[in-house]
């Protein structure tokens, strides 16, 4: 299978971002990598070129800097005039206790995990809406989290950011439907990555970035609306979402 | 989740690990009194070593698998530079479509480059091309004091020789550069010949090895009498074209079949193994004798098509015994085969291979001129261990060696006899590195 479309990867040096980029590269696709750390981007780019990417460009950006979003998207447009996929992989896993103790911490987490993506998506949506393309040619794929399905005391700041983003994407999907650009919400469970390195791992609920990336790639190719990855999270979250609040508020989750 | 285990499940232990993500990382602090003391360190690749050479139970293993990026591939010269956690499967996916191939490959493609160097792995072309280490142009070695050493045949030669086959004890290999070989097709032209007895094997091997890049034999370790030491000799070469009607696919994807659970203890016994061997011999000697074209994937990696095949032996695990004895020790080889047949402990697939006289570059490299046999033994506790110890005596007497990558039980005396350069090697061990294997073979008894 060959797939030579161009994909933009926000958060290209994240574990899942790298794994997804590899799949695109192996299909012969072109990639525009966006991340904070120039040397990590360069290392990633060299790997992807060797694996078969037809073209790899790197853009260094701190995505918390909203003022630069417009110029960043202009740079992206300058690199390739026909962008098929926009992937969002960046995020932080804040310390809930620290967020409770300090609004600054909460604000930072909400900024990176929700506001920054919302800002970029606003600009991207306005662009794709004016493009005349066939249905299925373009897609926006954003990683949120199962944590956004229901607020829990152990991580509701992160949950609020991801849940807010999930709602934002629902609206955006509705809005962009006419233009033929799909919007895919990806809700992963636990992934074994550096972001989760402080958590004791093990057990069947943990997935590798490679497995998650394959699920995301397939969902993106099909222009799916929403996926859980691995998909066993769907029934789990269905139960969690349906526990009555009177009971849920008493649980220590 | 992937556990940090050895491939043969013995000992049945899991252990602490760190997983660096980017080159330029520091090894975890091993100082006494640190809050989170790591203890001693040992690099861990893809966990395909059978025994305890990939374990460091009281300390920490440094998992290389996130360091899996290609750094550079020159399609004109076939020089490939990559991080140490890149697997042979990753490499093949990149190089075969460009008509390059690994210079040497073991019987699984799920090994990392770092692991291949640390065990100085060999393959079916040992008689012509020697070990993997011979094709390693250079690598970087990270020591626990933070130093990085560039090692090659010209630079830090002593560390180069100690690290190749050095079982991960000299430091952490961060990246390596290897020289690939040119091919014209992903297919191997294979000539299969049935043989009966070691004399026929020796004769076949001697004549085939002059003309063929690859050679290996499957041998029946369960039958006695007229079927004793029967087998199939398979000589191979890279095909100069892809035969008509065959798909020109470079890569096979993930294993199609996988063993989902550990087999119960009863599945493997004297009778099922005997039946398997008879079936295998009769099917293949009848069907594939003569010339055929095989995809490199099924030729080099028949077991990779069966994910987690180690589970066939059940959760009690298994032992693999791989040794080499000099050519002149045909009588010893015959004696060993007899012992294995008598014991009824032999496995499905025993592999016989001639090692050539191409020098191995490592101080502790296993391959040396002679005939090499590898086979699995189901874990029958003391009975299996006793048989292996008896075989050790014969191998020592014959001036041979047993392969550390497959071992979990050899004594320190045996190791010293097999690896006379052990004392010379010790000077290059990183003071903070060790393995359960190394502690074992250094124990006084």
XYZ file of C-alpha atoms in Angstrom:
698
model
C 0.000 0.000 0.000
C 1.309 3.417 -0.858
C 0.048 6.600 0.611
C 1.966 9.682 -0.372
C -0.221 12.291 1.305
C 1.224 15.014 3.525
C 0.552 14.898 7.247
C 1.257 17.550 9.855
C 2.195 16.160 13.264
C 1.767 18.505 16.243
C 3.750 16.911 19.071
C 5.991 14.938 16.714
C 8.513 13.860 19.351
C 5.877 12.337 21.647
C 5.931 8.540 21.778
C 2.638 8.120 19.904
C 3.536 10.941 17.495
C 6.752 9.151 16.562
C 4.990 5.800 16.163
C 2.281 7.301 13.936
C 4.842 9.180 11.853
C 6.684 5.909 11.238
C 3.560 4.388 9.724
C 3.140 7.371 7.403
C 6.823 7.215 6.493
C 6.684 3.499 5.686
C 3.824 4.236 3.287
C 5.961 6.808 1.534
C 4.102 9.828 2.875
C 5.404 13.352 3.482
C 5.558 14.747 7.002
C 5.739 18.138 8.629
C 6.902 17.688 12.218
C 6.086 20.295 14.832
C 7.690 20.178 18.277
C 9.582 22.187 20.857
C 12.978 20.500 20.771
C 14.948 21.040 17.586
C 17.499 18.280 18.129
C 14.814 15.687 18.896
C 12.941 16.778 15.780
C 16.085 16.361 13.688
C 16.730 12.870 15.064
C 13.112 11.905 14.388
C 13.252 13.353 10.873
C 16.401 11.396 9.972
C 14.710 8.189 11.126
C 11.556 8.891 9.108
C 13.508 9.699 5.952
C 15.316 6.375 6.218
C 12.040 4.562 6.760
C 10.714 5.836 3.449
C 9.112 9.242 3.970
C 9.110 11.132 0.666
C 9.720 14.449 2.435
C 10.210 15.479 6.075
C 10.220 19.085 7.322
C 10.638 20.241 10.902
C 9.173 23.322 12.563
C 10.228 24.308 16.068
C 7.391 25.862 18.065
C 6.099 26.214 21.584
C 2.401 25.626 21.099
C 1.513 27.395 24.337
C 2.459 30.603 22.516
C -0.897 31.491 20.934
C 0.384 34.620 19.243
C 2.590 32.525 16.980
C -0.104 30.088 15.852
C -1.046 32.085 12.770
C 2.533 32.382 11.565
C 3.177 28.720 12.357
C 0.297 27.669 10.133
C 1.585 29.991 7.432
C 4.981 28.250 7.644
C 3.246 24.894 7.379
C 1.371 26.083 4.317
C 4.621 27.285 2.789
C 6.089 23.780 3.162
C 3.220 22.018 1.398
C 0.162 23.383 -0.330
C -1.833 20.208 -0.106
C -2.144 18.926 3.430
C -4.242 15.814 3.943
C -4.023 15.185 7.663
C -3.507 17.275 10.775
C -2.586 15.155 13.804
C -2.555 16.467 17.376
C -0.420 14.421 19.754
C 0.929 16.898 22.253
C -0.141 17.212 25.831
C 0.996 17.069 29.426
C -0.141 14.938 32.312
C -0.419 17.394 35.205
C -0.120 16.453 38.855
C -3.691 16.749 40.124
C -2.626 17.596 43.689
C -0.350 20.358 42.418
C -3.225 21.698 40.297
C -5.502 21.799 43.337
C -2.890 23.672 45.319
C -2.126 26.205 42.604
C -4.300 27.829 39.943
C -1.130 28.532 37.960
C -0.578 24.784 37.591
C -4.195 24.208 36.548
C -4.047 27.103 34.120
C -0.903 25.731 32.552
C -2.461 22.285 32.127
C -5.675 23.709 30.642
C -3.658 25.924 28.310
C -1.530 23.128 26.850
C -4.145 20.413 26.788
C -7.171 22.420 25.678
C -6.768 26.090 24.767
C -3.704 25.675 22.586
C -5.332 22.914 20.527
C -8.575 24.929 20.315
C -6.651 27.910 18.971
C -4.813 25.902 16.322
C -7.984 24.067 15.347
C -9.828 27.351 14.895
C -7.264 28.510 12.369
C -7.060 25.137 10.620
C -10.870 24.858 10.399
C -11.133 28.251 8.737
C -8.569 27.174 6.187
C -9.969 23.730 5.310
C -13.489 25.147 5.084
C -12.476 27.347 2.171
C -10.619 24.603 0.309
C -12.553 22.723 -2.320
C -11.698 19.058 -1.904
C -13.338 15.720 -2.292
C -14.906 14.082 0.684
C -12.418 11.879 2.555
C -9.333 13.678 1.297
C -8.703 15.581 4.488
C -8.891 14.856 8.154
C -8.161 16.367 11.529
C -7.199 13.805 14.141
C -6.913 14.816 17.776
C -5.873 12.722 20.743
C -7.994 13.441 23.799
C -8.391 10.829 26.545
C -10.734 8.469 28.322
C -10.111 10.826 31.264
C -12.314 13.367 29.471
C -15.367 11.090 29.593
C -16.127 11.709 33.233
C -14.657 13.926 35.930
C -12.913 12.087 38.729
C -11.182 13.467 41.805
C -7.852 11.891 40.861
C -7.365 13.892 37.638
C -10.226 16.262 36.843
C -8.045 19.126 35.623
C -6.564 16.919 32.927
C -10.030 15.393 32.449
C -11.641 18.814 32.066
C -9.093 19.847 29.446
C -9.517 16.639 27.439
C -13.284 16.575 27.951
C -13.526 20.194 26.801
C -11.456 19.345 23.767
C -13.706 16.356 23.021
C -16.772 18.644 23.029
C -14.975 21.217 20.906
C -14.214 18.468 18.376
C -17.827 17.319 18.302
C -18.900 20.804 17.331
C -16.096 21.137 14.823
C -17.016 17.792 13.232
C -20.573 18.997 12.866
C -19.421 22.269 11.347
C -16.877 20.772 8.904
C -19.098 17.934 7.749
C -20.317 19.993 4.763
C -16.773 20.764 3.679
C -15.865 17.059 3.626
C -13.099 17.303 6.195
C -13.400 14.573 8.806
C -12.692 15.199 12.467
C -11.533 12.172 14.447
C -11.485 12.141 18.237
C -9.050 9.570 19.632
C -9.560 8.495 23.231
C -6.657 6.370 24.420
C -6.522 4.655 27.779
C -3.187 4.084 29.481
C -0.202 4.203 27.142
C 3.278 3.174 28.186
C 5.146 6.390 27.336
C 7.519 8.819 29.067
C 4.433 10.950 29.926
C 3.222 8.170 32.192
C 6.678 7.155 33.455
C 5.873 8.045 37.064
C 2.988 5.582 37.201
C 3.474 1.978 38.214
C 2.757 0.008 35.047
C 1.642 -3.466 34.275
C -1.534 -5.348 33.689
C -3.746 -5.681 30.639
C -4.929 -2.048 30.556
C -1.578 -0.695 29.361
C -0.995 -0.389 25.623
C 2.166 0.351 23.645
C 2.466 3.552 21.594
C 2.897 1.365 18.493
C -0.431 -0.408 19.005
C -2.220 2.883 19.661
C -0.631 4.435 16.566
C -1.917 1.632 14.327
C -5.456 2.186 15.654
C -5.151 5.928 15.069
C -3.779 5.505 11.551
C -6.636 3.209 10.559
C -9.260 5.522 12.077
C -7.736 8.487 10.237
C -7.732 6.659 6.903
C -11.414 5.849 7.344
C -12.297 9.330 8.587
C -13.922 7.899 11.723
C -15.706 10.193 14.173
C -14.484 8.809 17.440
C -12.409 5.832 18.575
C -11.250 4.366 21.840
C -7.817 2.762 21.721
C -7.377 -0.046 22.528
C -11.060 -0.590 21.791
C -11.803 -2.456 25.027
C -12.036 0.997 26.614
C -15.351 1.578 24.883
C -17.387 -0.808 27.081
C -15.397 0.203 30.169
C -16.150 3.885 29.616
C -19.757 3.116 28.750
C -20.166 1.672 32.228
C -18.252 4.496 33.887
C -20.302 7.130 32.068
C -23.550 5.467 33.155
C -22.943 5.162 36.868
C -25.476 7.517 38.513
C -23.852 10.634 39.905
C -25.285 9.986 43.378
C -23.203 6.832 43.503
C -20.255 8.079 41.442
C -19.523 10.983 43.771
C -18.942 8.543 46.621
C -16.414 6.432 44.716
C -12.696 6.900 45.171
C -11.723 7.003 41.499
C 2.825 -5.191 28.883
C 6.189 -6.514 27.938
C 7.932 -8.054 30.905
C 11.653 -8.196 31.372
C 12.132 -11.915 31.004
C 14.517 -14.198 29.226
C 13.252 -16.032 26.141
C 13.213 -19.478 27.766
C 11.421 -18.308 30.964
C 14.121 -19.776 33.216
C 14.562 -18.344 35.795
C 10.928 -17.212 36.072
C 11.749 -13.713 37.220
C 10.780 -10.146 36.434
C 12.848 -7.157 37.260
C 13.430 -3.410 37.499
C 14.102 -1.412 34.355
C 14.718 2.077 33.001
C 13.929 3.019 29.409
C 15.857 5.965 27.950
C 14.067 7.733 25.087
C 16.729 9.811 23.330
C 20.454 9.464 22.759
C 22.448 11.731 25.001
C 20.764 10.248 28.089
C 22.654 9.498 31.283
C 22.761 6.070 32.828
C 20.888 5.945 36.132
C 22.933 6.653 39.210
C 24.196 3.562 40.885
C 25.744 5.165 43.957
C 25.109 3.595 47.304
C 22.861 5.711 49.495
C 20.985 7.368 46.615
C 17.271 7.613 47.233
C 16.351 5.457 44.308
C 19.396 3.357 43.964
C 19.416 1.360 40.774
C 22.051 -1.081 41.865
C 24.137 -2.550 39.073
C 23.182 -2.082 35.420
C 22.777 -4.274 32.344
C 21.615 -3.350 28.827
C 18.416 -5.117 27.684
C 17.451 -5.434 24.034
C 14.463 -7.387 22.811
C 14.690 -10.218 25.351
C 15.680 -12.950 22.886
C 18.584 -14.291 24.926
C 17.432 -17.621 26.276
C 19.074 -17.574 29.663
C 20.267 -15.169 32.315
C 22.739 -13.172 30.212
C 19.915 -10.613 29.704
C 18.921 -10.515 33.379
C 20.218 -8.519 36.317
C 17.696 -9.324 38.966
C 19.234 -7.498 41.906
C 19.977 -4.434 39.809
C 18.349 -2.614 36.909
C 18.206 -3.317 33.194
C 18.534 -0.430 30.751
C 15.925 -1.093 28.072
C 17.164 0.016 24.643
C 13.920 -0.456 22.760
C 12.913 3.211 22.598
C 16.299 3.975 21.057
C 15.057 2.566 17.778
C 15.801 5.248 15.220
C 17.728 5.072 12.012
C 20.441 7.703 11.812
C 21.656 7.293 8.245
C 21.457 4.823 5.394
C 23.686 5.233 2.365
C 21.923 3.390 -0.438
C 25.032 3.481 -2.618
C 27.538 1.991 -0.196
C 25.187 -0.057 2.008
C 26.455 1.540 5.203
C 23.718 1.784 7.821
C 23.940 3.770 11.040
C 21.236 3.343 13.662
C 20.447 3.455 17.353
C 21.113 0.266 19.290
C 17.466 -0.640 19.904
C 16.630 -0.938 16.194
C 15.687 -4.543 15.433
C 16.766 -6.630 12.469
C 13.086 -6.686 11.441
C 13.106 -2.860 11.243
C 16.320 -2.933 9.232
C 15.063 -5.524 6.740
C 11.896 -3.490 6.138
C 14.075 -0.546 5.115
C 16.932 -2.209 3.226
C 15.418 -5.121 1.292
C 13.339 -2.849 -1.010
C 16.655 -1.135 -1.863
C 18.296 -4.499 -2.605
C 20.477 -4.685 0.480
C 20.564 -7.395 3.122
C 21.963 -8.022 6.586
C 25.556 -9.274 6.410
C 24.815 -11.909 9.077
C 21.528 -12.810 10.743
C 20.567 -15.233 13.492
C 17.414 -17.381 13.300
C 15.151 -14.602 14.555
C 14.782 -11.073 13.206
C 13.459 -9.839 16.544
C 16.901 -9.039 17.949
C 18.271 -5.547 18.430
C 21.495 -4.318 16.879
C 22.939 -3.806 20.373
C 22.064 -7.362 21.338
C 23.507 -8.733 18.104
C 26.836 -7.065 18.880
C 26.832 -8.040 22.559
C 26.369 -11.698 21.615
C 28.407 -11.512 18.391
C 25.642 -13.475 16.689
C 26.238 -15.828 13.780
C 24.087 -17.212 11.000
C 23.905 -19.736 8.216
C 26.780 -18.017 6.375
C 29.333 -18.365 9.151
C 31.568 -20.577 6.977
C 31.983 -17.675 4.521
C 31.313 -14.430 6.334
C 32.043 -15.078 10.013
C 30.094 -13.449 12.822
C 27.970 -10.271 12.858
C 30.749 -8.426 14.690
C 32.976 -8.634 11.617
C 30.566 -6.384 9.744
C 30.244 -3.765 12.466
C 32.177 -0.741 11.242
C 31.918 1.050 14.565
C 29.758 1.910 17.543
C 29.541 4.252 20.499
C 29.894 2.828 23.996
C 28.414 4.747 26.938
C 30.138 3.991 30.226
C 28.625 4.494 33.668
C 31.049 7.347 34.429
C 29.473 9.275 31.537
C 32.324 8.727 29.061
C 31.438 7.845 25.490
C 33.925 5.785 23.521
C 33.934 5.545 19.741
C 34.936 1.969 19.018
C 36.029 0.546 15.666
C 38.759 -1.675 14.260
C 40.978 1.449 14.274
C 39.831 3.343 17.352
C 39.601 2.010 20.923
C 40.356 -1.374 19.373
C 40.543 -3.050 22.755
C 37.041 -1.937 23.752
C 35.799 -2.876 20.273
C 37.069 -6.424 20.749
C 35.771 -6.665 24.319
C 32.311 -5.294 23.517
C 31.688 -7.558 20.519
C 30.465 -10.721 22.205
C 30.954 -8.949 25.549
C 27.456 -9.827 26.827
C 26.590 -6.184 27.545
C 29.123 -5.925 30.341
C 31.471 -3.284 28.924
C 28.901 -0.458 28.832
C 25.799 0.546 26.880
C 26.041 0.559 23.069
C 24.117 3.667 21.947
C 24.462 3.428 18.160
C 26.271 1.302 15.628
C 27.276 1.408 12.003
C 27.125 -1.764 9.923
C 28.090 -2.783 6.406
C 25.243 -4.446 4.501
C 25.498 -6.796 1.533
C 23.984 -6.333 -1.932
C 21.190 -8.615 -3.166
C 19.119 -8.855 -6.339
C 15.928 -10.367 -4.917
C 14.282 -11.092 -1.551
C 14.366 -14.796 -2.447
C 16.840 -17.501 -1.510
C 17.611 -20.333 -3.886
C 17.604 -23.403 -1.646
C 18.949 -26.876 -2.322
C 17.649 -29.490 0.076
C 19.275 -32.913 0.477
C 18.339 -35.670 2.917
C 21.178 -37.356 4.816
C 21.561 -40.304 7.160
C 24.240 -40.097 9.794
C 27.068 -37.704 10.552
C 29.388 -39.002 7.836
C 26.920 -37.987 5.180
C 26.417 -34.630 6.879
C 30.158 -33.932 6.981
C 30.513 -34.797 3.318
C 27.565 -32.631 2.292
C 28.734 -29.735 4.404
C 32.261 -29.863 3.071
C 31.255 -29.754 -0.566
C 28.334 -27.334 -0.181
C 30.196 -24.757 1.864
C 32.631 -24.057 -0.948
C 29.850 -23.099 -3.316
C 27.040 -21.729 -1.174
C 26.779 -18.658 0.989
C 24.333 -20.280 3.403
C 24.098 -23.765 4.806
C 22.327 -25.373 7.720
C 20.915 -28.767 8.563
C 17.969 -29.937 10.559
C 18.756 -33.119 12.434
C 16.488 -35.661 14.120
C 17.521 -35.980 17.759
C 14.807 -38.443 18.700
C 15.359 -41.467 16.457
C 17.780 -44.348 16.926
C 18.736 -47.372 14.825
C 18.655 -46.872 11.081
C 17.154 -43.400 11.464
C 19.896 -42.212 13.824
C 21.138 -38.727 12.966
C 19.047 -38.453 9.841
C 18.388 -34.968 8.667
C 17.917 -32.449 5.907
C 20.759 -30.341 4.598
C 19.740 -26.970 3.212
C 22.210 -24.947 1.181
C 21.163 -21.518 0.012
C 22.188 -18.434 -1.941
C 20.569 -15.103 -2.620
C 18.625 -15.601 -5.851
C 19.841 -13.461 -8.751
C 16.233 -12.727 -9.710
C 12.765 -13.035 -8.210
C 11.237 -16.178 -9.696
C 8.196 -15.697 -11.901
C 4.887 -15.784 -10.144
C 6.362 -15.000 -6.711
C 5.361 -11.739 -5.060
C 8.300 -9.374 -4.838
C 7.380 -8.409 -1.299
C 10.200 -7.268 0.908
C 8.546 -7.655 4.253
C 6.280 -10.002 6.066
C 4.142 -8.266 8.636
C 3.604 -9.230 12.264
C 3.378 -12.963 12.986
C 0.173 -14.307 11.524
C -0.120 -16.972 14.152
C 0.684 -16.581 17.768
C 0.799 -18.943 20.730
C -1.731 -17.300 23.029
C -0.900 -19.180 26.223
C 1.652 -21.492 27.774
C 1.101 -25.091 26.701
C 0.231 -27.618 29.409
C 3.056 -29.831 30.605
C 1.795 -32.925 28.835
C 1.864 -31.490 25.336
C 5.537 -32.277 24.889
C 6.773 -35.737 25.606
C 8.992 -38.413 24.124
C 6.235 -39.630 21.810
C 4.954 -36.330 20.494
C 8.527 -35.213 19.789
C 9.369 -38.448 18.024
C 6.197 -38.213 15.979
C 6.968 -34.639 15.040
C 10.493 -35.469 13.928
C 9.348 -38.411 11.811
C 6.638 -36.311 10.216
C 8.972 -33.420 9.529
C 11.611 -35.622 7.952
C 9.216 -37.567 5.768
C 7.269 -34.543 4.621
C 10.286 -32.444 3.773
C 12.587 -35.095 2.373
C 9.836 -36.134 -0.012
C 8.525 -32.728 -0.918
C 11.336 -30.269 -0.929
C 14.359 -32.319 -1.883
C 15.953 -30.586 -4.834
C 15.971 -26.912 -5.678
C 13.357 -24.391 -4.586
C 12.966 -20.680 -4.056
C 12.096 -19.482 -0.579
C 11.358 -15.997 0.640
C 14.147 -14.828 2.938
C 11.626 -14.531 5.746
C 10.651 -18.194 5.795
C 14.219 -19.317 5.035
C 15.938 -17.393 7.823
C 13.133 -16.936 10.324
C 10.793 -19.949 10.254
C 9.878 -19.567 13.918
C 9.228 -15.819 13.711
C 6.052 -16.719 11.808
C 4.804 -18.215 15.047
C 4.606 -15.446 17.647
C 5.624 -16.318 21.207
C 6.591 -19.868 20.196
C 8.486 -20.212 23.491
C 5.117 -20.785 25.140
C 4.947 -24.226 23.509
C 7.171 -25.456 26.312
C 4.693 -24.360 28.974
C 5.237 -21.995 31.832
C 7.998 -24.181 33.281
C 10.114 -22.982 30.346
C 12.847 -24.891 28.530
C 16.572 -25.153 28.124
C 18.467 -24.603 24.954
C 21.832 -26.238 24.533
C 24.097 -24.946 21.781
C 27.702 -25.995 21.465
C 30.547 -26.291 18.982
C 33.274 -28.945 18.804
C 36.230 -29.027 16.390
C 35.797 -30.893 13.072
C 38.174 -33.580 14.252
C 35.804 -34.428 17.118
C 33.254 -36.256 15.018
C 33.283 -39.114 17.514
C 32.366 -36.726 20.328
C 29.512 -35.309 18.278
C 28.263 -38.835 17.646
C 28.508 -39.667 21.349
C 26.573 -36.527 22.278
C 23.852 -37.266 19.740
C 23.549 -40.780 21.129
C 23.175 -39.441 24.655
C 20.442 -37.043 23.538
C 18.533 -39.737 21.666
C 18.791 -42.066 24.684
C 17.555 -39.366 27.041
C 14.423 -38.741 25.002
C 14.673 -35.091 26.038
C 15.520 -33.679 22.617
C 13.217 -31.284 20.881
C 11.453 -30.747 17.572
C 14.099 -28.750 15.864
C 17.741 -29.461 16.298
C 20.055 -27.506 14.063
C 23.476 -28.577 12.859
C 25.862 -26.124 11.243
C 29.477 -25.950 10.228
C 31.444 -22.942 11.497
C 34.252 -21.852 9.221
C 37.698 -20.586 10.102
C 36.898 -16.887 9.680
C 38.145 -15.229 12.897
C 35.587 -13.889 15.346
C 36.491 -10.339 16.402
C 35.336 -10.520 20.032
C 37.319 -11.664 23.056
C 34.316 -13.724 24.168
C 32.862 -14.593 20.752
C 31.360 -18.053 20.731
C 31.861 -19.195 17.101
C 35.090 -21.042 16.279
C 35.915 -23.605 13.594
C 33.974 -26.822 13.977
C 30.508 -28.320 13.985
C 27.788 -26.613 15.983
C 24.575 -28.187 17.278
C 21.654 -26.310 18.849
C 18.576 -27.872 20.339
C 15.918 -27.287 22.961
C 15.301 -29.502 25.956
C 11.964 -29.406 27.726
C 12.439 -28.541 31.388
C 12.348 -31.812 33.302
C 14.183 -30.340 36.268
C 17.181 -32.322 37.541
C 17.053 -34.850 34.689
C 17.596 -32.136 32.107
C 20.280 -30.386 34.149
C 22.155 -33.643 34.648
C 22.142 -34.396 30.938
C 23.426 -30.886 30.150
C 26.227 -31.233 32.706
C 27.256 -34.553 31.142
C 27.291 -32.944 27.706
C 29.422 -30.097 29.120
C 32.087 -32.606 30.159
C 32.256 -34.027 26.659
C 32.367 -30.565 25.068
C 35.158 -29.427 27.400
C 37.189 -32.559 26.692
C 36.773 -31.998 22.959
C 38.001 -28.402 23.244
C 34.619 -26.953 22.252
C 32.365 -24.300 23.734
C 28.758 -23.653 24.799
C 26.959 -20.460 23.691
C 26.344 -18.028 26.600
C 23.340 -16.386 24.868
C 21.485 -19.683 25.185
C 22.701 -20.704 28.612
C 21.327 -20.544 32.122
C 23.276 -23.302 33.833
C 26.906 -23.791 32.794
C 29.394 -23.874 35.650
C 32.208 -21.383 36.151
C 34.762 -24.099 35.371
C 33.007 -24.852 32.107
C 32.887 -21.155 31.145
C 36.603 -20.740 31.846
C 37.398 -23.751 29.714
C 35.232 -22.484 26.842
C 36.422 -18.879 26.967
C 40.136 -18.747 27.721
C 40.258 -14.973 27.123
C 37.970 -14.368 30.104
C 40.751 -12.891 32.258
C 41.837 -10.519 29.497
C 38.186 -9.484 29.049
C 37.704 -8.543 32.701
C 39.745 -5.336 32.350
C 37.062 -3.864 30.059
C 33.972 -4.545 32.166
C 32.219 -1.382 33.299
C 32.520 -1.324 37.111
C 28.786 -0.734 37.475
C 27.650 -3.363 34.980
C 26.934 -7.001 35.636
C 24.460 -9.743 34.769
C 23.104 -12.810 36.489
C 24.995 -14.863 33.934
C 28.254 -13.137 34.721
C 27.828 -13.514 38.479
C 27.110 -17.188 37.997
C 30.104 -18.038 35.842
C 32.382 -16.129 38.198
C 31.183 -17.920 41.311
C 33.821 -20.072 42.983
C 32.574 -23.545 43.650
